[in-house]
Amino acid sequence: MNFRLPLLIVCLIAASFLLYIRRPYSLASDIAYQAFSAQQYVEHLVPEVNTLLLVDPRDLSQDIKTPMTFWAPAWPYLFVAAFKAGLAPGPAGRTLAILLSMTGAMGWLWVISLIRLRGAWRIAGAILAGLYCLRTGIVASLGAGDLLVYAVAPWLLGASLLIGERLRSGVDRRTAALMALLCLALGCVYWLKYSGIFLGIPVFCALQLSYLRARPRPAALVAVFALSATAFALPVL
């Protein structure tokens, strides 16, 4: 069963994308602008990633460079890597969608094993994880940045479950370092999608509650909280 469920997930994702393989892959909405900016960067039209060259509406004979600060920069960097690998925008979007779908689905399968789901519940969880790409429509079109959060969320949640178990028995240097690294990773989700910070905040709070259950000394509690909060806030600041 250990190998059957990952294989089931891979088959479900592959089958979902194969259903739409004959259709041109569509990039829409936020992702379309970010892919366009990545393409302009690769073609040396703009000096920085996540910057878009547009026609100046006040003077149509001139262009203006517009930093896209209202979207997190993760997607443009991914598209830059895909374009430098020789992919066109549509195939690049489809390739990224497949890779991120598989990454997220495998992560959720790991979480399922950590919470010890068995039998039909375990299989149902694997099927739902594998069909996420079909249910959200990313097999045919990519328009929002949610897929990145989907890909990293289960790995962060799984890590928090493991570290939370260790926190209940106290904190040594290794556990404190692991907790700080996890909090740093939770803060970095902000740069995948700005609203991803709402994933990090409850996980951060859950880690602190797990440590509180060990009834630590006040000095140790303050020190661990300060370290965790600093690591969590550092990427955002």
Short mmCIF file of C-alpha atoms in Angstrom, two decimals:
data_model
loop_
_atom_site.label_atom_id
_atom_site.label_comp_id
_atom_site.label_asym_id
_atom_site.label_seq_id
_atom_site.Cartn_x
_atom_site.Cartn_y
_atom_site.Cartn_z
CA MET A 1 0.00 0.00 0.00
CA ASN A 2 2.94 2.35 0.64
CA PHE A 3 3.73 2.43 -3.08
CA ARG A 4 0.23 1.95 -4.43
CA LEU A 5 -1.19 5.24 -3.16
CA PRO A 6 1.61 7.43 -4.59
CA LEU A 7 1.21 5.55 -7.87
CA LEU A 8 -2.56 6.12 -7.72
CA ILE A 9 -1.99 9.85 -7.24
CA VAL A 10 0.46 10.05 -10.15
CA CYS A 11 -2.00 8.17 -12.40
CA LEU A 12 -4.92 10.41 -11.40
CA ILE A 13 -2.97 13.60 -12.06
CA ALA A 14 -1.54 12.31 -15.34
CA ALA A 15 -4.98 11.16 -16.51
CA SER A 16 -6.55 14.51 -15.55
CA PHE A 17 -4.05 16.49 -17.62
CA LEU A 18 -4.19 14.02 -20.52
CA LEU A 19 -7.93 14.67 -20.83
CA TYR A 20 -7.09 18.22 -21.96
CA ILE A 21 -3.77 17.59 -23.67
CA ARG A 22 -5.15 18.45 -27.14
CA ARG A 23 -6.34 21.85 -26.00
CA PRO A 24 -3.93 24.81 -25.88
CA TYR A 25 -3.12 25.55 -22.25
CA SER A 26 -4.50 28.89 -21.11
CA LEU A 27 -2.83 31.45 -18.86
CA ALA A 28 -5.37 33.91 -17.50
CA SER A 29 -5.85 36.72 -15.02
CA ASP A 30 -2.98 37.23 -12.52
CA ILE A 31 -0.82 34.43 -13.88
CA ALA A 32 -1.02 35.76 -17.45
CA TYR A 33 0.45 39.11 -16.41
CA GLN A 34 3.16 37.41 -14.35
CA ALA A 35 4.08 35.06 -17.18
CA PHE A 36 4.19 38.01 -19.58
CA SER A 37 6.56 39.88 -17.26
CA ALA A 38 8.78 36.78 -17.04
CA GLN A 39 8.83 36.53 -20.83
CA GLN A 40 9.82 40.19 -21.13
CA TYR A 41 12.62 39.62 -18.61
CA VAL A 42 13.97 36.61 -20.54
CA GLU A 43 13.84 38.68 -23.75
CA HIS A 44 15.77 41.48 -21.98
CA LEU A 45 12.94 43.97 -22.36
CA VAL A 46 12.86 44.72 -18.63
CA PRO A 47 15.80 44.73 -16.18
CA GLU A 48 14.02 43.02 -13.29
CA VAL A 49 11.72 40.06 -12.74
CA ASN A 50 8.14 40.93 -11.82
CA THR A 51 8.26 44.11 -13.89
CA LEU A 52 6.00 44.69 -16.87
CA LEU A 53 6.68 46.91 -19.88
CA LEU A 54 3.45 48.59 -20.98
CA VAL A 55 2.41 51.38 -23.29
CA ASP A 56 2.22 54.72 -21.56
CA PRO A 57 -1.50 55.68 -21.60
CA ARG A 58 -0.52 59.37 -21.59
CA ASP A 59 1.79 59.00 -24.59
CA LEU A 60 1.19 55.98 -26.82
CA SER A 61 4.59 56.42 -28.47
CA GLN A 62 6.34 55.67 -25.17
CA ASP A 63 6.61 52.66 -22.89
CA ILE A 64 6.62 52.58 -19.11
CA LYS A 65 8.00 49.96 -16.72
CA THR A 66 5.49 48.90 -14.10
CA PRO A 67 6.64 46.96 -11.02
CA MET A 68 3.99 44.38 -10.16
CA THR A 69 4.16 44.82 -6.41
CA PHE A 70 0.52 43.84 -5.95
CA TRP A 71 1.34 40.18 -6.70
CA ALA A 72 3.87 37.98 -4.94
CA PRO A 73 6.95 37.37 -7.13
CA ALA A 74 7.14 33.58 -6.96
CA TRP A 75 5.29 32.83 -10.20
CA PRO A 76 7.40 35.14 -12.40
CA TYR A 77 10.58 33.43 -11.16
CA LEU A 78 9.09 30.01 -11.92
CA PHE A 79 8.14 31.12 -15.41
CA VAL A 80 11.60 32.58 -15.97
CA ALA A 81 13.08 29.16 -15.17
CA ALA A 82 10.58 27.47 -17.52
CA PHE A 83 11.24 29.92 -20.35
CA LYS A 84 15.01 29.52 -19.99
CA ALA A 85 14.43 25.76 -20.28
CA GLY A 86 12.98 26.44 -23.73
CA LEU A 87 9.25 26.17 -22.98
CA ALA A 88 6.62 28.43 -24.53
CA PRO A 89 4.11 30.16 -22.19
CA GLY A 90 1.33 27.55 -22.55
CA PRO A 91 3.52 24.45 -22.10
CA ALA A 92 5.38 26.23 -19.30
CA GLY A 93 2.12 26.81 -17.43
CA ARG A 94 1.02 23.21 -17.95
CA THR A 95 4.39 21.83 -16.82
CA LEU A 96 4.40 23.97 -13.67
CA ALA A 97 0.80 22.98 -12.93
CA ILE A 98 1.66 19.28 -13.21
CA LEU A 99 4.76 19.52 -11.03
CA LEU A 100 3.04 21.59 -8.35
CA SER A 101 -0.04 19.37 -8.38
CA MET A 102 2.10 16.30 -7.79
CA THR A 103 4.16 18.04 -5.11
CA GLY A 104 1.04 19.07 -3.22
CA ALA A 105 -0.71 15.73 -3.63
CA MET A 106 2.32 13.80 -2.33
CA GLY A 107 2.48 16.20 0.58
CA TRP A 108 -1.15 15.57 1.49
CA LEU A 109 -0.51 11.85 1.27
CA TRP A 110 2.27 12.34 3.82
CA VAL A 111 -0.09 14.26 6.10
CA ILE A 112 -2.64 11.44 5.74
CA SER A 113 -0.02 8.97 6.96
CA LEU A 114 0.97 11.25 9.86
CA ILE A 115 -2.59 11.49 11.16
CA ARG A 116 -2.89 7.71 10.70
CA LEU A 117 -5.92 7.51 8.45
CA ARG A 118 -6.62 3.90 7.55
CA GLY A 119 -8.55 1.88 5.02
CA ALA A 120 -11.17 3.65 2.94
CA TRP A 121 -10.46 7.03 4.56
CA ARG A 122 -6.81 6.83 3.50
CA ILE A 123 -7.75 5.92 -0.07
CA ALA A 124 -10.39 8.66 -0.20
CA GLY A 125 -7.85 11.23 0.98
CA ALA A 126 -5.37 10.14 -1.68
CA ILE A 127 -8.04 10.31 -4.41
CA LEU A 128 -9.13 13.81 -3.36
CA ALA A 129 -5.50 14.98 -3.34
CA GLY A 130 -4.92 13.49 -6.77
CA LEU A 131 -8.06 15.06 -8.24
CA TYR A 132 -7.38 18.56 -6.90
CA CYS A 133 -6.05 19.62 -10.30
CA LEU A 134 -9.25 18.46 -12.01
CA ARG A 135 -11.61 19.97 -9.43
CA THR A 136 -9.95 23.40 -9.62
CA GLY A 137 -9.70 23.49 -13.41
CA ILE A 138 -5.93 23.93 -13.59
CA VAL A 139 -5.73 21.01 -16.02
CA ALA A 140 -6.85 23.44 -18.74
CA SER A 141 -6.09 26.92 -17.43
CA LEU A 142 -3.96 28.63 -14.82
CA GLY A 143 -5.20 31.95 -13.51
CA ALA A 144 -4.54 32.31 -9.77
CA GLY A 145 -1.58 31.68 -7.52
CA ASP A 146 -3.35 29.30 -5.14
CA LEU A 147 -1.59 26.26 -6.60
CA LEU A 148 1.72 27.30 -5.06
CA VAL A 149 0.18 27.43 -1.60
CA TYR A 150 -1.47 24.06 -2.24
CA ALA A 151 1.93 22.59 -3.12
CA VAL A 152 3.75 23.73 0.02
CA ALA A 153 0.95 23.69 2.61
CA PRO A 154 0.93 19.94 3.38
CA TRP A 155 4.70 19.81 3.82
CA LEU A 156 4.58 22.67 6.30
CA LEU A 157 1.61 21.15 8.12
CA GLY A 158 3.33 17.76 8.29
CA ALA A 159 6.50 19.31 9.64
CA SER A 160 4.47 21.20 12.25
CA LEU A 161 2.85 17.95 13.39
CA LEU A 162 6.24 16.30 13.89
CA ILE A 163 7.78 19.29 15.65
CA GLY A 164 4.64 19.76 17.75
CA GLU A 165 5.09 16.23 19.13
CA ARG A 166 8.64 17.07 20.17
CA LEU A 167 7.59 20.37 21.73
CA ARG A 168 5.24 18.65 24.16
CA SER A 169 8.22 17.00 25.86
CA GLY A 170 10.26 20.18 26.08
CA VAL A 171 12.70 22.02 23.87
CA ASP A 172 16.35 21.22 23.30
CA ARG A 173 18.65 23.05 20.91
CA ARG A 174 17.81 20.82 17.97
CA THR A 175 14.05 21.20 18.45
CA ALA A 176 14.39 24.97 18.86
CA ALA A 177 16.41 25.18 15.65
CA LEU A 178 13.89 23.06 13.75
CA MET A 179 11.02 25.16 15.08
CA ALA A 180 12.78 28.36 14.02
CA LEU A 181 13.40 26.98 10.52
CA LEU A 182 9.75 25.96 10.22
CA CYS A 183 8.59 29.40 11.35
CA LEU A 184 10.95 30.95 8.79
CA ALA A 185 9.41 28.74 6.09
CA LEU A 186 5.91 29.72 7.24
CA GLY A 187 6.82 33.37 6.86
CA CYS A 188 8.25 32.75 3.40
CA VAL A 189 4.83 31.54 2.20
CA TYR A 190 3.97 35.26 2.09
CA TRP A 191 6.19 35.57 -1.00
CA LEU A 192 4.42 32.72 -2.77
CA LYS A 193 1.08 34.46 -2.37
CA TYR A 194 0.47 37.38 -0.05
CA SER A 195 -2.67 35.82 1.39
CA GLY A 196 -0.60 32.73 2.17
CA ILE A 197 0.33 34.42 5.43
CA PHE A 198 -3.07 33.27 6.68
CA LEU A 199 -1.77 29.72 6.38
CA GLY A 200 1.30 30.55 8.45
CA ILE A 201 -0.40 32.38 11.32
CA PRO A 202 -2.58 29.49 12.64
CA VAL A 203 0.29 26.99 12.24
CA PHE A 204 2.58 29.34 14.15
CA CYS A 205 -0.02 29.66 16.93
CA ALA A 206 -0.49 25.88 17.05
CA LEU A 207 3.26 25.42 17.57
CA GLN A 208 3.23 27.84 20.49
CA LEU A 209 0.26 26.04 22.06
CA SER A 210 2.07 22.71 21.71
CA TYR A 211 5.00 24.15 23.61
CA LEU A 212 2.70 25.58 26.29
CA ARG A 213 1.38 22.09 27.00
CA ALA A 214 4.86 21.13 28.21
CA ARG A 215 4.52 23.83 30.93
CA PRO A 216 7.93 25.40 30.32
CA ARG A 217 9.60 27.89 32.61
CA PRO A 218 8.65 31.52 31.87
CA ALA A 219 12.16 32.41 30.73
CA ALA A 220 12.28 29.48 28.32
CA LEU A 221 8.77 30.29 27.07
CA VAL A 222 9.70 33.89 26.29
CA ALA A 223 12.96 32.87 24.61
CA VAL A 224 11.31 30.26 22.38
CA PHE A 225 8.46 32.59 21.48
CA ALA A 226 10.88 35.43 20.65
CA LEU A 227 12.97 33.13 18.45
CA SER A 228 9.92 31.74 16.65
CA ALA A 229 8.25 35.12 16.18
CA THR A 230 11.46 36.65 14.81
CA ALA A 231 11.91 33.79 12.35
CA PHE A 232 8.27 34.01 11.26
CA ALA A 233 8.27 37.78 10.79
CA LEU A 234 11.70 38.08 9.17
CA PRO A 235 10.67 37.15 5.61
CA VAL A 236 7.68 39.50 5.72
CA LEU A 237 9.55 42.56 6.98
#
